[in-house]
Coordinates of C-alpha atoms and ligand atoms in Angstrom, one line a residue:
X1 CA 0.0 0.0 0.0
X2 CA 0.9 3.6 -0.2
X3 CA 3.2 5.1 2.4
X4 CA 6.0 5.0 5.0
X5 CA 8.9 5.3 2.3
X6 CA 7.8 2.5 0.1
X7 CA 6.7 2.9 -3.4
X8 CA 2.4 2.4 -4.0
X9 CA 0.8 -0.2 -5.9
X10 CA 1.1 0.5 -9.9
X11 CA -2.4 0.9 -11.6
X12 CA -3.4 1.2 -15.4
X13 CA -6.9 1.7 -17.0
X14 CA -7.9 1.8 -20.5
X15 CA -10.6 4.2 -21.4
X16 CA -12.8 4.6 -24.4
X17 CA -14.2 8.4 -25.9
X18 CA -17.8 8.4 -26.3
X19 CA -20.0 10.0 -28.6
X20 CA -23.5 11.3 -27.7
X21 CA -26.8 11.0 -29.3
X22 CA -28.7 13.1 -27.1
X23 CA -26.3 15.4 -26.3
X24 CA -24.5 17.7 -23.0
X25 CA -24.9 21.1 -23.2
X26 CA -25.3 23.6 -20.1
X27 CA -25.0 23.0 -16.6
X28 CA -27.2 23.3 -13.2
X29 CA -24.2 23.3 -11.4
X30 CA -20.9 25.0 -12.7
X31 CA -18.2 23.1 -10.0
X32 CA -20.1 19.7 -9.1
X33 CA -20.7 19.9 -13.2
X34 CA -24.0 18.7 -12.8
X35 CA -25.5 18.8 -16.4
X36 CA -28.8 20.6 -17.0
X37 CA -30.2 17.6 -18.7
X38 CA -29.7 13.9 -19.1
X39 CA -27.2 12.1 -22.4
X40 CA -27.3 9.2 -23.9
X41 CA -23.9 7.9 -25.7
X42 CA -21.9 4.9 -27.3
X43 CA -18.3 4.0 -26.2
X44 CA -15.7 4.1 -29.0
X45 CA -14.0 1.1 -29.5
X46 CA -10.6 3.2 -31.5
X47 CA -10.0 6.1 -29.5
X48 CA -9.1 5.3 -26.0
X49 CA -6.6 6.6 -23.3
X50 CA -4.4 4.4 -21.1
X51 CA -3.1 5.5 -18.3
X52 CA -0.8 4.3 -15.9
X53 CA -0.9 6.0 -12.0
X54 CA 1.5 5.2 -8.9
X55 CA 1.3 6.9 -5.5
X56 CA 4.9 6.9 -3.3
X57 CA 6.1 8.9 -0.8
X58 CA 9.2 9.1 -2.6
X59 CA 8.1 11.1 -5.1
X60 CA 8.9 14.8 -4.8
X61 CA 5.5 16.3 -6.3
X62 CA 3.2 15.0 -9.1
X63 CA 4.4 14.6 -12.1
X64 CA 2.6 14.3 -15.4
X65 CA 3.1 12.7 -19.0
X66 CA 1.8 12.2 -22.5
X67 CA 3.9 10.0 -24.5
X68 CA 2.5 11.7 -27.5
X69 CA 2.5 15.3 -26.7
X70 CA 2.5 17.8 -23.6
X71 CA -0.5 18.6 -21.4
X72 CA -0.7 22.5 -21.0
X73 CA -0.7 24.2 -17.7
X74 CA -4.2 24.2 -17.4
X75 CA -4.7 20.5 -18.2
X76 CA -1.8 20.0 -15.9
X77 CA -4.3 22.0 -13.2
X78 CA -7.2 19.9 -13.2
X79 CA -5.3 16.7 -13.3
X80 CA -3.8 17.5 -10.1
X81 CA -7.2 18.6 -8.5
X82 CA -8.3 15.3 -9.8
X83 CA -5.5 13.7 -7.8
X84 CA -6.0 15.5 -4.9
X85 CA -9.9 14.2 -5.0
X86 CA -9.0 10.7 -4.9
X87 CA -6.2 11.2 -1.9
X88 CA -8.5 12.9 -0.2
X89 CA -10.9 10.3 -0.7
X90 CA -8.7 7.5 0.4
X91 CA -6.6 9.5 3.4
X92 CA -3.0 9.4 1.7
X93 CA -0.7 12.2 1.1
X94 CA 1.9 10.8 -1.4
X95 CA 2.6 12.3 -4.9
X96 CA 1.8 10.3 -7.9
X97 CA 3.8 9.4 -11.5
X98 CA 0.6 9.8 -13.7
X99 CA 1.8 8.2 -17.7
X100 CA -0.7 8.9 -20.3
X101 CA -1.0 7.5 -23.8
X102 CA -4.0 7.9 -26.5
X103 CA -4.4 5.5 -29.1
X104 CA -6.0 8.3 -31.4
X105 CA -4.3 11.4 -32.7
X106 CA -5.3 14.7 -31.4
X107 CA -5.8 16.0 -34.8
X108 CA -8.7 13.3 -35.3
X109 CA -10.9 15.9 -33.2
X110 CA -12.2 13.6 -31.2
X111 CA -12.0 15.4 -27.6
X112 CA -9.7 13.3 -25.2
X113 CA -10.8 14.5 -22.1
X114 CA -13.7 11.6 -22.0
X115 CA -10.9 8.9 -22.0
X116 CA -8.4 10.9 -20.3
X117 CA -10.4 11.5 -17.3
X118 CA -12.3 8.0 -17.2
X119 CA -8.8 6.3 -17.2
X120 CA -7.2 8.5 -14.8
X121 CA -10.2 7.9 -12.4
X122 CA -9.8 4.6 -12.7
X123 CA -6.6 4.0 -12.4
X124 CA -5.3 6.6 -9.9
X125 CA -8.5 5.2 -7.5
X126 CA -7.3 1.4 -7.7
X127 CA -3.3 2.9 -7.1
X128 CA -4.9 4.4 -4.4
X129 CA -6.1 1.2 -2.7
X130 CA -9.7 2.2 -3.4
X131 CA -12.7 0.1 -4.6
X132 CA -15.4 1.9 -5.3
X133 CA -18.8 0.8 -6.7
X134 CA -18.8 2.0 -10.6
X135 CA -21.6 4.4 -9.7
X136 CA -19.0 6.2 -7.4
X137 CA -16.5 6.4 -10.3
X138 CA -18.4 7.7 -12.6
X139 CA -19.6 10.5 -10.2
X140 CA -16.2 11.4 -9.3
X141 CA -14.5 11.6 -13.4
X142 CA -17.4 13.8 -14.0
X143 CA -16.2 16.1 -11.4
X144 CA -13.2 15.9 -13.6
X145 CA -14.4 16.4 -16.7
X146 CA -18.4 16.2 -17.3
X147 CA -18.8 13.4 -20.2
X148 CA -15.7 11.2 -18.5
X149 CA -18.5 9.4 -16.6
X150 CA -20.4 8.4 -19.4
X151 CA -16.7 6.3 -20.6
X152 CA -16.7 4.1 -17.1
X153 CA -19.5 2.1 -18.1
X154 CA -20.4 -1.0 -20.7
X155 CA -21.8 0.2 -24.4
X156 CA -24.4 2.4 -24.8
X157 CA -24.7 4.9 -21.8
X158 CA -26.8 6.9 -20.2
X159 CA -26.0 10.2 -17.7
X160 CA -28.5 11.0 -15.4
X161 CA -28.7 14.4 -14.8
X162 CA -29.8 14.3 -11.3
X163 CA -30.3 17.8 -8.9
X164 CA -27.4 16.9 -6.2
X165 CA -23.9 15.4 -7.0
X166 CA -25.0 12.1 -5.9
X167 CA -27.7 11.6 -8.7
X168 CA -25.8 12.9 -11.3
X169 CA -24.1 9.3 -12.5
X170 CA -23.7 7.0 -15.9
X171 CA -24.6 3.8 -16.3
X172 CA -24.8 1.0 -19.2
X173 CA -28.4 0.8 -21.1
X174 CA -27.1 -2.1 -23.1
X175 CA -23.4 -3.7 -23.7
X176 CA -21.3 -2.9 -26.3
X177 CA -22.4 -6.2 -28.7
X178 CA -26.4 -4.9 -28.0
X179 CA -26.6 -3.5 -31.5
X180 CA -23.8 -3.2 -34.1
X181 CA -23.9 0.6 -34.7
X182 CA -21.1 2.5 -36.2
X183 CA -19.8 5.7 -35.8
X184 CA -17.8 6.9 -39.1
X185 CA -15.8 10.7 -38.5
X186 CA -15.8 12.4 -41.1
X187 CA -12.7 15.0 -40.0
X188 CA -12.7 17.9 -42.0
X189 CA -10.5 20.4 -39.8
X190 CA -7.9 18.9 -37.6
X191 CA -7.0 22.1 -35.5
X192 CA -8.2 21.8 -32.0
X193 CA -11.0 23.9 -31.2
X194 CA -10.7 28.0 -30.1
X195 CA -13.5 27.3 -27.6
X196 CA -13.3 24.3 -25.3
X197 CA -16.8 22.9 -24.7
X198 CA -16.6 23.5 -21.0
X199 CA -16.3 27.4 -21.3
X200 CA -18.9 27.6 -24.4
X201 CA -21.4 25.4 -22.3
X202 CA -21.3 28.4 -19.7
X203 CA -23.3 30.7 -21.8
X204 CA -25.7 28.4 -23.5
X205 CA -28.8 29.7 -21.0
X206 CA -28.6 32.8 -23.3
X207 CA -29.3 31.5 -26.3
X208 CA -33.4 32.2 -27.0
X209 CA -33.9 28.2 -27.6
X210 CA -32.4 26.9 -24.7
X211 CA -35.7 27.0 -22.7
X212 CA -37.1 25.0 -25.9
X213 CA -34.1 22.6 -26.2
X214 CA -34.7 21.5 -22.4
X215 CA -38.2 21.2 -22.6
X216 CA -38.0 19.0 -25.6
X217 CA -34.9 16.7 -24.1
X218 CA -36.7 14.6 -21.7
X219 CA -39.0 13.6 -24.8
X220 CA -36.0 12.9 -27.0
X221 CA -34.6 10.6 -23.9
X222 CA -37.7 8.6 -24.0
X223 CA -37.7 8.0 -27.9
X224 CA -34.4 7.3 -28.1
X225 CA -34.4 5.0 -25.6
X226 CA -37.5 2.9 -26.9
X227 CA -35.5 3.4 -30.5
X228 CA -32.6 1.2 -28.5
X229 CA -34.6 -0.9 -27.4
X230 CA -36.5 -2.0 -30.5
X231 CA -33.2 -1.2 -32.4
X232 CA -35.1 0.9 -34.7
X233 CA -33.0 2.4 -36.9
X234 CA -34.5 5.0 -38.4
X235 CA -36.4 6.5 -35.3
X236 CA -32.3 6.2 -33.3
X237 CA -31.0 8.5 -36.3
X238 CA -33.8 10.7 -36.3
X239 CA -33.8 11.3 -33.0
X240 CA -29.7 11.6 -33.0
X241 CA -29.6 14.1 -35.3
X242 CA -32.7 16.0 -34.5
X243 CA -30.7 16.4 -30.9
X244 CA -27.5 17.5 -32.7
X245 CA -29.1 20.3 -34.7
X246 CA -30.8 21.2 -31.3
X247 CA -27.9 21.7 -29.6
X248 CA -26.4 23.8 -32.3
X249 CA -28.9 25.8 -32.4
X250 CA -28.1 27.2 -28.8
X251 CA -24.7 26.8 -29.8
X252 CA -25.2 29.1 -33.1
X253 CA -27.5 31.7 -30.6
X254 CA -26.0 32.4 -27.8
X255 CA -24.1 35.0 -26.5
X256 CA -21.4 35.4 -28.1
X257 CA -22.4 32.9 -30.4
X258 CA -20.2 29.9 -31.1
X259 CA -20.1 29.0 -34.7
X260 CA -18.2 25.6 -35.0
X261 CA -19.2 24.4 -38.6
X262 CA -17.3 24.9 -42.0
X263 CA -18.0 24.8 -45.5
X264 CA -17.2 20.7 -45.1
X265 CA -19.1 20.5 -42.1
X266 CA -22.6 21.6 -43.9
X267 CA -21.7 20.0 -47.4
X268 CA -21.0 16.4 -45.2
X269 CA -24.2 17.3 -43.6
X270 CA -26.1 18.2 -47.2
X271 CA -24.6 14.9 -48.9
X272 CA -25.9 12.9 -45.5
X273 CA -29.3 13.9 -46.5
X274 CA -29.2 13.1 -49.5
X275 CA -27.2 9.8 -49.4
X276 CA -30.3 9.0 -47.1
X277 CA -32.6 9.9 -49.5
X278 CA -31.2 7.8 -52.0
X279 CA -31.5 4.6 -49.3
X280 CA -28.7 4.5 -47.1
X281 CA -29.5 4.7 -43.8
X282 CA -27.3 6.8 -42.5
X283 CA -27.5 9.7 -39.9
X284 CA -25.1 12.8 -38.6
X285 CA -23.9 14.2 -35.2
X286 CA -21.7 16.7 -34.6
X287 CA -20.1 17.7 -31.2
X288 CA -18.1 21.0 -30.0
X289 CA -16.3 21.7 -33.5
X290 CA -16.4 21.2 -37.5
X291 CA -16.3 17.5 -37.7
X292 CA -19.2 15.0 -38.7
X293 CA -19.8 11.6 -36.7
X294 CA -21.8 9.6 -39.0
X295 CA -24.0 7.2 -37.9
X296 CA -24.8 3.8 -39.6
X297 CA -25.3 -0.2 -38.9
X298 CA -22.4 -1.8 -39.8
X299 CA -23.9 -3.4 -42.8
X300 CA -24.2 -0.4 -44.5
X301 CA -20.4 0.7 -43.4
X302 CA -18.9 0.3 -46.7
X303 CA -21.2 1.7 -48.6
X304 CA -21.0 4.5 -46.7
X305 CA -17.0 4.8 -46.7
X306 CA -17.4 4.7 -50.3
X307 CA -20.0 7.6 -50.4
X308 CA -17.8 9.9 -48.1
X309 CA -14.8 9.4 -50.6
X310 CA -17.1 11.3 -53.1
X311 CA -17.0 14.3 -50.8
X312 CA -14.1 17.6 -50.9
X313 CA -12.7 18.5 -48.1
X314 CA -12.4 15.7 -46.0
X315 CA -8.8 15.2 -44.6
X316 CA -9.4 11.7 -42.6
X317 CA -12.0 9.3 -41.7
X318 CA -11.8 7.2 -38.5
X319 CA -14.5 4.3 -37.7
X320 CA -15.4 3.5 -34.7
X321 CA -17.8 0.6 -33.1
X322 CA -19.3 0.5 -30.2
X323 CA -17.1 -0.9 -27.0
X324 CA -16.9 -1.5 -23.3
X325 CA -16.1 1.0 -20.4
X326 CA -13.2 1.4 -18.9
X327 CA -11.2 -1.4 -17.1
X328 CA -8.1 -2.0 -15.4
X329 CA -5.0 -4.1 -17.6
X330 CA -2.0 -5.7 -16.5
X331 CA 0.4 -3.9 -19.1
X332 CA 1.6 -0.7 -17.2
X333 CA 3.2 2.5 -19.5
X334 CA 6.0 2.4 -17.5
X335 CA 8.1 0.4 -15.3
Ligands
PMV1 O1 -17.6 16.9 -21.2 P1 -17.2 18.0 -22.1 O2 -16.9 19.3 -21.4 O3 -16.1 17.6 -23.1 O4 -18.5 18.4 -23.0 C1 -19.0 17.6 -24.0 C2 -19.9 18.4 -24.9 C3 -20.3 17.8 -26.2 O5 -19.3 17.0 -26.7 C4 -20.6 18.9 -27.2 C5 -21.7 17.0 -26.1 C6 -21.6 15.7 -25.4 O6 -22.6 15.3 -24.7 O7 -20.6 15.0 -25.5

């Protein structure tokens, strides 16, 4: 165990990113991030973090890494706070050697704060000598960083949104081999985004359909869900993308307004539409910047790959099925 001079027990966890159908946006509480409303996600079974944490008392202070990059001061911040949440939680003082790795590029624009903070919760609470119910977990990597929770558990996800911290948890609808959906990016801009979701979340209440959007969501929750359930297609993308152009609506209205589509971004979109008109199922989400998740069954994949190498402007593509939550591995980053 940790302590007395000795070094701690090694832990690493592998985390996936998720991507949301009905989607997080806005909060009821700003430092618990309790989300205004509840999501509903799917795991991603090619872009996820590993992370390897160890707690000694022979460590000087924390120190931080990313094999494939650096972490700026302010990520370097709240991964500390995050480590000072789980030794507080488990009554020890010692630093920590925290190794991170991501198996997906940063240019890919998926966001890695999902994985980052799911595997770092994980891992840094079992170096910590912890077991926690995954409930707890997920409560406390939202604390980190809000959709982190919904990456703890099995497949397809929902976040509660809950009024107190204690409510506000993830848990699996259905496993990850429920339903063979795939999730095909479509990444049109690789520059990481000017305005992290976190900040432009803060001034979504301003927008004049944000009273709309959250009286709408609980209905969407409900479809959606049923649309799992029956694993009706149609109905899931419908809802899915009727929830995405929601939540750029606000996004497009508030105050400032955040703009985070391109040219690409709304010719992908058009070329969606009309790919489903022309019978392929195939629907669009689109999270905090220019690029376009699209969503098929994995029958209709290749058709679909082959449709988006029609399109301009598209610098990558990355597929993605859906995969299980984060767990704890044997094969550490570092000795
Ligand atoms: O958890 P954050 O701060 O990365 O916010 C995620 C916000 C969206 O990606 C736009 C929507 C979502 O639910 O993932």
């Amino acid at each position: 165990m940790c302590g007395r001079g000795g070094k701690g027990m090694k832990k690493t966890a592998i985390a996936p990113a998720n991507i949301a159908f009905i989607k997080y946006w806005g909060k009821k509480n700003e430092e618990l991030r309790i989300p205004a409303n509840a999501s509903i996600s799917m795991n991603l079974l090619g872009a996820v973090t590993t992370t390897t944490v160890e707690f000694s008392s022979s460590y000087p202070k924390d120190t931080i890494e990313l094999t494939d990059g650096s972490f700026s001061d302010g990520e370097t911040r709240r991964i500390t706070a995050h480590l000072d949440r789980i030794r507080q939680k488990a009554g020890i003082r010692d630093f920590a050697r925290v190794v991170t790795k991501n198996s997906f590029p940063k240019s890919a624009g998926i966001a890695s704060s999902a994985s980052g903070f799911a595997a770092l919760t994980l891992a840094s609470a079992a170096a910590a000598g912890l077991s926690l119910p995954q409930k707890e977990l997920t409560i406390l990597a939202r604390i980190g960083s809000g959709s982190a929770c919904r990456s703890i558990p099995d497949g397809f996800v929902k976040w509660e949104s809950g009024e107190k911290s204690e409510e506000s948890y993830a848990h699996s609808l259905f496993p990850h081999d429920y339903w063979d959906i795939r999730d095909v990016l479509v990444v049109v801009d690789q520059t990481s985004k000017k305005i992290s979701s976190s900040d432009g979340m803060k001034k979504a209440g301003t927008s004049p359909f944000w009273q709309e959007r959250q009286r709408d969501i609980e209905k969407r929750i409900i479809q959606i869900t049923k649309a799992l359930e029956e694993k009706n297609f149609s109905e899931f993308g419908t809802i899915l993308e009727d929830d995405c152009l929601s939540m750029h609506s606000v996004m497009m209205t508030q105050n400032p307004p955040l703009m985070y589509w391109n040219e690409a971004t709304g010719n992908c979109i058009r070329n969606v539409q009309k790919w489903r008109k022309d019978g392929l199922p195939v629907f669009f989400t689109i999270d905090a910047g220019p690029n376009v998740h699209c969503i098929c069954e994995g029958k209709d994949e290749k058709q679909l790959i082959d449709a988006i190498k029609t399109l301009s402007g598209v610098q990558s593509t990355l597929v993605n099925s859906c995969s299980q939550g984060a767990h704890i591995t044997n094969t550490h980053l570092y000795q």
